[in-house]
Amino acid sequence: QARLVESGGGSVQAGGSLRLSCAAPGLSYVGYCMAWFRQVSGKEREGLAAITTQVGTGRPIGTESYADPVQGRFTISRDNAQNTLTLQMNNLIPEDTAMYYCAASARRDCLQPIISSKYNIWGQGTQVTVST
């Protein structure tokens, strides 16, 4: 089963930064969008940022979308040559503590809103912990 592989999680103090990466080993096609989600135990998975990866969404390749809680602090990017996805997280706050997942979508309406039911390929997650 196709899977994505996240890395870069860890522990940081509030105000710090982390950079998450997501690789797609063995995948030559990841669909119309890739995105980052996070989940806290007992809560629903929350979409954070998405980026278009193929034509067909109605937006140019590389178009980004962000959820309000991370707008202006997080930046999603994709290296098509390396087939990797990155999430640069700045000005981290304790509320950002969660398991972070990358995902890929085969749906054309994947960019907005960023909801987990639109995404069909997932990674195993990487933990991010922000302390005060």
PDB file of C-alpha atoms in Angstrom:
ATOM      1  CA  GLN A   1       0.000   0.000   0.000  1.00  0.00           C
ATOM      2  CA  ALA A   2       1.369   3.391  -0.992  1.00  0.00           C
ATOM      3  CA  ARG A   3       2.541   5.394   1.975  1.00  0.00           C
ATOM      4  CA  LEU A   4       4.175   8.714   2.660  1.00  0.00           C
ATOM      5  CA  VAL A   5       7.024   9.131   5.144  1.00  0.00           C
ATOM      6  CA  GLU A   6       7.237  12.152   7.440  1.00  0.00           C
ATOM      7  CA  SER A   7      10.316  13.359   9.304  1.00  0.00           C
ATOM      8  CA  GLY A   8      11.512  16.405  11.225  1.00  0.00           C
ATOM      9  CA  GLY A   9       9.265  16.372  14.263  1.00  0.00           C
ATOM     10  CA  GLY A  10      10.596  16.995  17.741  1.00  0.00           C
ATOM     11  CA  SER A  11      10.412  19.207  20.789  1.00  0.00           C
ATOM     12  CA  VAL A  12      10.837  22.961  20.734  1.00  0.00           C
ATOM     13  CA  GLN A  13      10.146  25.906  22.989  1.00  0.00           C
ATOM     14  CA  ALA A  14       7.378  28.352  22.222  1.00  0.00           C
ATOM     15  CA  GLY A  15       8.501  30.875  19.628  1.00  0.00           C
ATOM     16  CA  GLY A  16      10.804  28.382  17.974  1.00  0.00           C
ATOM     17  CA  SER A  17      10.700  26.767  14.548  1.00  0.00           C
ATOM     18  CA  LEU A  18      10.591  23.289  13.073  1.00  0.00           C
ATOM     19  CA  ARG A  19      10.713  22.015   9.519  1.00  0.00           C
ATOM     20  CA  LEU A  20       8.798  18.887   8.613  1.00  0.00           C
ATOM     21  CA  SER A  21       9.486  16.868   5.489  1.00  0.00           C
ATOM     22  CA  CYS A  22       7.444  14.267   3.681  1.00  0.00           C
ATOM     23  CA  ALA A  23       8.800  11.820   1.136  1.00  0.00           C
ATOM     24  CA  ALA A  24       6.858   9.674  -1.299  1.00  0.00           C
ATOM     25  CA  PRO A  25       9.129   6.690  -1.927  1.00  0.00           C
ATOM     26  CA  GLY A  26       8.048   4.603  -4.856  1.00  0.00           C
ATOM     27  CA  LEU A  27       5.227   6.956  -5.828  1.00  0.00           C
ATOM     28  CA  SER A  28       5.423   8.406  -9.313  1.00  0.00           C
ATOM     29  CA  TYR A  29       2.044  10.100  -8.987  1.00  0.00           C
ATOM     30  CA  VAL A  30       0.601  11.616  -5.815  1.00  0.00           C
ATOM     31  CA  GLY A  31      -2.596  13.142  -7.156  1.00  0.00           C
ATOM     32  CA  TYR A  32      -3.881  16.702  -7.345  1.00  0.00           C
ATOM     33  CA  CYS A  33      -2.803  18.000  -3.931  1.00  0.00           C
ATOM     34  CA  MET A  34      -0.565  17.267  -1.006  1.00  0.00           C
ATOM     35  CA  ALA A  35      -1.285  18.574   2.444  1.00  0.00           C
ATOM     36  CA  TRP A  36      -0.336  18.627   6.099  1.00  0.00           C
ATOM     37  CA  PHE A  37      -2.701  17.683   8.885  1.00  0.00           C
ATOM     38  CA  ARG A  38      -2.346  17.372  12.629  1.00  0.00           C
ATOM     39  CA  GLN A  39      -4.205  15.485  15.293  1.00  0.00           C
ATOM     40  CA  VAL A  40      -4.388  15.655  19.044  1.00  0.00           C
ATOM     41  CA  SER A  41      -5.548  12.559  20.865  1.00  0.00           C
ATOM     42  CA  GLY A  42      -9.327  12.574  21.172  1.00  0.00           C
ATOM     43  CA  LYS A  43      -9.841  15.230  18.532  1.00  0.00           C
ATOM     44  CA  GLU A  44     -10.509  15.166  14.809  1.00  0.00           C
ATOM     45  CA  ARG A  45      -7.663  15.435  12.324  1.00  0.00           C
ATOM     46  CA  GLU A  46      -7.195  19.111  11.396  1.00  0.00           C
ATOM     47  CA  GLY A  47      -6.139  20.289   7.946  1.00  0.00           C
ATOM     48  CA  LEU A  48      -3.370  22.893   8.076  1.00  0.00           C
ATOM     49  CA  ALA A  49      -1.976  23.562   4.624  1.00  0.00           C
ATOM     50  CA  ALA A  50      -2.340  22.202   1.117  1.00  0.00           C
ATOM     51  CA  ILE A  51      -0.624  22.712  -2.217  1.00  0.00           C
ATOM     52  CA  THR A  52      -1.671  21.757  -5.729  1.00  0.00           C
ATOM     53  CA  THR A  53       0.600  19.276  -7.489  1.00  0.00           C
ATOM     54  CA  GLN A  54      -1.114  18.628 -10.819  1.00  0.00           C
ATOM     55  CA  VAL A  55      -3.221  20.514 -13.358  1.00  0.00           C
ATOM     56  CA  GLY A  56      -6.922  19.876 -13.058  1.00  0.00           C
ATOM     57  CA  THR A  57      -7.822  21.637  -9.795  1.00  0.00           C
ATOM     58  CA  GLY A  58      -8.695  24.906 -11.492  1.00  0.00           C
ATOM     59  CA  ARG A  59      -5.663  26.548  -9.877  1.00  0.00           C
ATOM     60  CA  PRO A  60      -2.037  26.705 -11.017  1.00  0.00           C
ATOM     61  CA  ILE A  61       0.350  24.017  -9.826  1.00  0.00           C
ATOM     62  CA  GLY A  62       1.922  25.190  -6.591  1.00  0.00           C
ATOM     63  CA  THR A  63      -1.119  27.103  -5.332  1.00  0.00           C
ATOM     64  CA  GLU A  64      -1.176  27.087  -1.521  1.00  0.00           C
ATOM     65  CA  SER A  65      -4.016  27.064   0.963  1.00  0.00           C
ATOM     66  CA  TYR A  66      -3.816  27.524   4.745  1.00  0.00           C
ATOM     67  CA  ALA A  67      -6.116  27.081   7.697  1.00  0.00           C
ATOM     68  CA  ASP A  68      -6.622  30.170   9.845  1.00  0.00           C
ATOM     69  CA  PRO A  69      -4.715  28.882  12.927  1.00  0.00           C
ATOM     70  CA  VAL A  70      -1.462  28.588  10.945  1.00  0.00           C
ATOM     71  CA  GLN A  71      -1.837  31.338   8.336  1.00  0.00           C
ATOM     72  CA  GLY A  72       1.246  33.534   8.437  1.00  0.00           C
ATOM     73  CA  ARG A  73       3.227  31.129  10.635  1.00  0.00           C
ATOM     74  CA  PHE A  74       3.439  27.946   8.540  1.00  0.00           C
ATOM     75  CA  THR A  75       4.582  27.598   4.930  1.00  0.00           C
ATOM     76  CA  ILE A  76       3.987  24.579   2.720  1.00  0.00           C
ATOM     77  CA  SER A  77       6.236  23.864  -0.234  1.00  0.00           C
ATOM     78  CA  ARG A  78       6.921  21.071  -2.648  1.00  0.00           C
ATOM     79  CA  ASP A  79      10.038  20.004  -4.510  1.00  0.00           C
ATOM     80  CA  ASN A  80       8.727  18.250  -7.590  1.00  0.00           C
ATOM     81  CA  ALA A  81      12.168  17.038  -8.653  1.00  0.00           C
ATOM     82  CA  GLN A  82      12.749  15.371  -5.275  1.00  0.00           C
ATOM     83  CA  ASN A  83       9.072  14.425  -4.865  1.00  0.00           C
ATOM     84  CA  THR A  84       9.074  15.828  -1.342  1.00  0.00           C
ATOM     85  CA  LEU A  85       6.742  18.042   0.649  1.00  0.00           C
ATOM     86  CA  THR A  86       7.858  20.452   3.381  1.00  0.00           C
ATOM     87  CA  LEU A  87       6.138  22.351   6.165  1.00  0.00           C
ATOM     88  CA  GLN A  88       8.117  25.221   7.655  1.00  0.00           C
ATOM     89  CA  MET A  89       6.651  26.074  11.049  1.00  0.00           C
ATOM     90  CA  ASN A  90       7.617  29.355  12.714  1.00  0.00           C
ATOM     91  CA  ASN A  91       6.502  31.103  15.905  1.00  0.00           C
ATOM     92  CA  LEU A  92       5.314  27.823  17.348  1.00  0.00           C
ATOM     93  CA  ILE A  93       2.916  27.900  20.282  1.00  0.00           C
ATOM     94  CA  PRO A  94       1.979  25.156  22.764  1.00  0.00           C
ATOM     95  CA  GLU A  95      -1.348  24.698  20.962  1.00  0.00           C
ATOM     96  CA  ASP A  96       0.636  23.433  17.951  1.00  0.00           C
ATOM     97  CA  THR A  97       1.552  20.297  19.903  1.00  0.00           C
ATOM     98  CA  ALA A  98       0.166  17.321  17.965  1.00  0.00           C
ATOM     99  CA  MET A  99       0.973  14.428  15.669  1.00  0.00           C
ATOM    100  CA  TYR A 100       1.575  15.825  12.201  1.00  0.00           C
ATOM    101  CA  TYR A 101       0.703  13.910   9.034  1.00  0.00           C
ATOM    102  CA  CYS A 102       1.269  14.498   5.354  1.00  0.00           C
ATOM    103  CA  ALA A 103      -1.257  13.286   2.819  1.00  0.00           C
ATOM    104  CA  ALA A 104      -2.011  13.200  -0.883  1.00  0.00           C
ATOM    105  CA  SER A 105      -5.337  13.545  -2.667  1.00  0.00           C
ATOM    106  CA  ALA A 106      -6.682  12.176  -5.932  1.00  0.00           C
ATOM    107  CA  ARG A 107      -9.601  14.627  -5.835  1.00  0.00           C
ATOM    108  CA  ARG A 108      -9.694  17.796  -7.898  1.00  0.00           C
ATOM    109  CA  ASP A 109     -11.393  19.736  -5.057  1.00  0.00           C
ATOM    110  CA  CYS A 110      -8.551  18.996  -2.647  1.00  0.00           C
ATOM    111  CA  LEU A 111      -7.242  22.524  -2.109  1.00  0.00           C
ATOM    112  CA  GLN A 112     -10.049  24.068  -0.048  1.00  0.00           C
ATOM    113  CA  PRO A 113     -11.325  23.253   2.469  1.00  0.00           C
ATOM    114  CA  ILE A 114      -8.530  21.013   3.675  1.00  0.00           C
ATOM    115  CA  ILE A 115     -10.396  18.041   5.081  1.00  0.00           C
ATOM    116  CA  SER A 116      -9.101  14.551   5.693  1.00  0.00           C
ATOM    117  CA  SER A 117     -11.882  12.747   3.818  1.00  0.00           C
ATOM    118  CA  LYS A 118     -10.544  14.189   0.550  1.00  0.00           C
ATOM    119  CA  TYR A 119      -7.117  12.587   1.053  1.00  0.00           C
ATOM    120  CA  ASN A 120      -6.408   8.962   0.294  1.00  0.00           C
ATOM    121  CA  ILE A 121      -2.658   8.461   0.861  1.00  0.00           C
ATOM    122  CA  TRP A 122      -1.181   9.076   4.320  1.00  0.00           C
ATOM    123  CA  GLY A 123       2.027   8.893   6.246  1.00  0.00           C
ATOM    124  CA  GLN A 124       2.546   7.449   9.699  1.00  0.00           C
ATOM    125  CA  GLY A 125       2.936  10.829  11.391  1.00  0.00           C
ATOM    126  CA  THR A 126       5.644  12.694  13.266  1.00  0.00           C
ATOM    127  CA  GLN A 127       5.222  14.186  16.745  1.00  0.00           C
ATOM    128  CA  VAL A 128       5.656  17.891  17.388  1.00  0.00           C
ATOM    129  CA  THR A 129       5.771  19.118  20.982  1.00  0.00           C
ATOM    130  CA  VAL A 130       5.923  22.806  21.871  1.00  0.00           C
ATOM    131  CA  SER A 131       6.679  23.719  25.470  1.00  0.00           C
ATOM    132  CA  THR A 132       6.285  27.011  27.288  1.00  0.00           C
TER     133      THR A 132
END
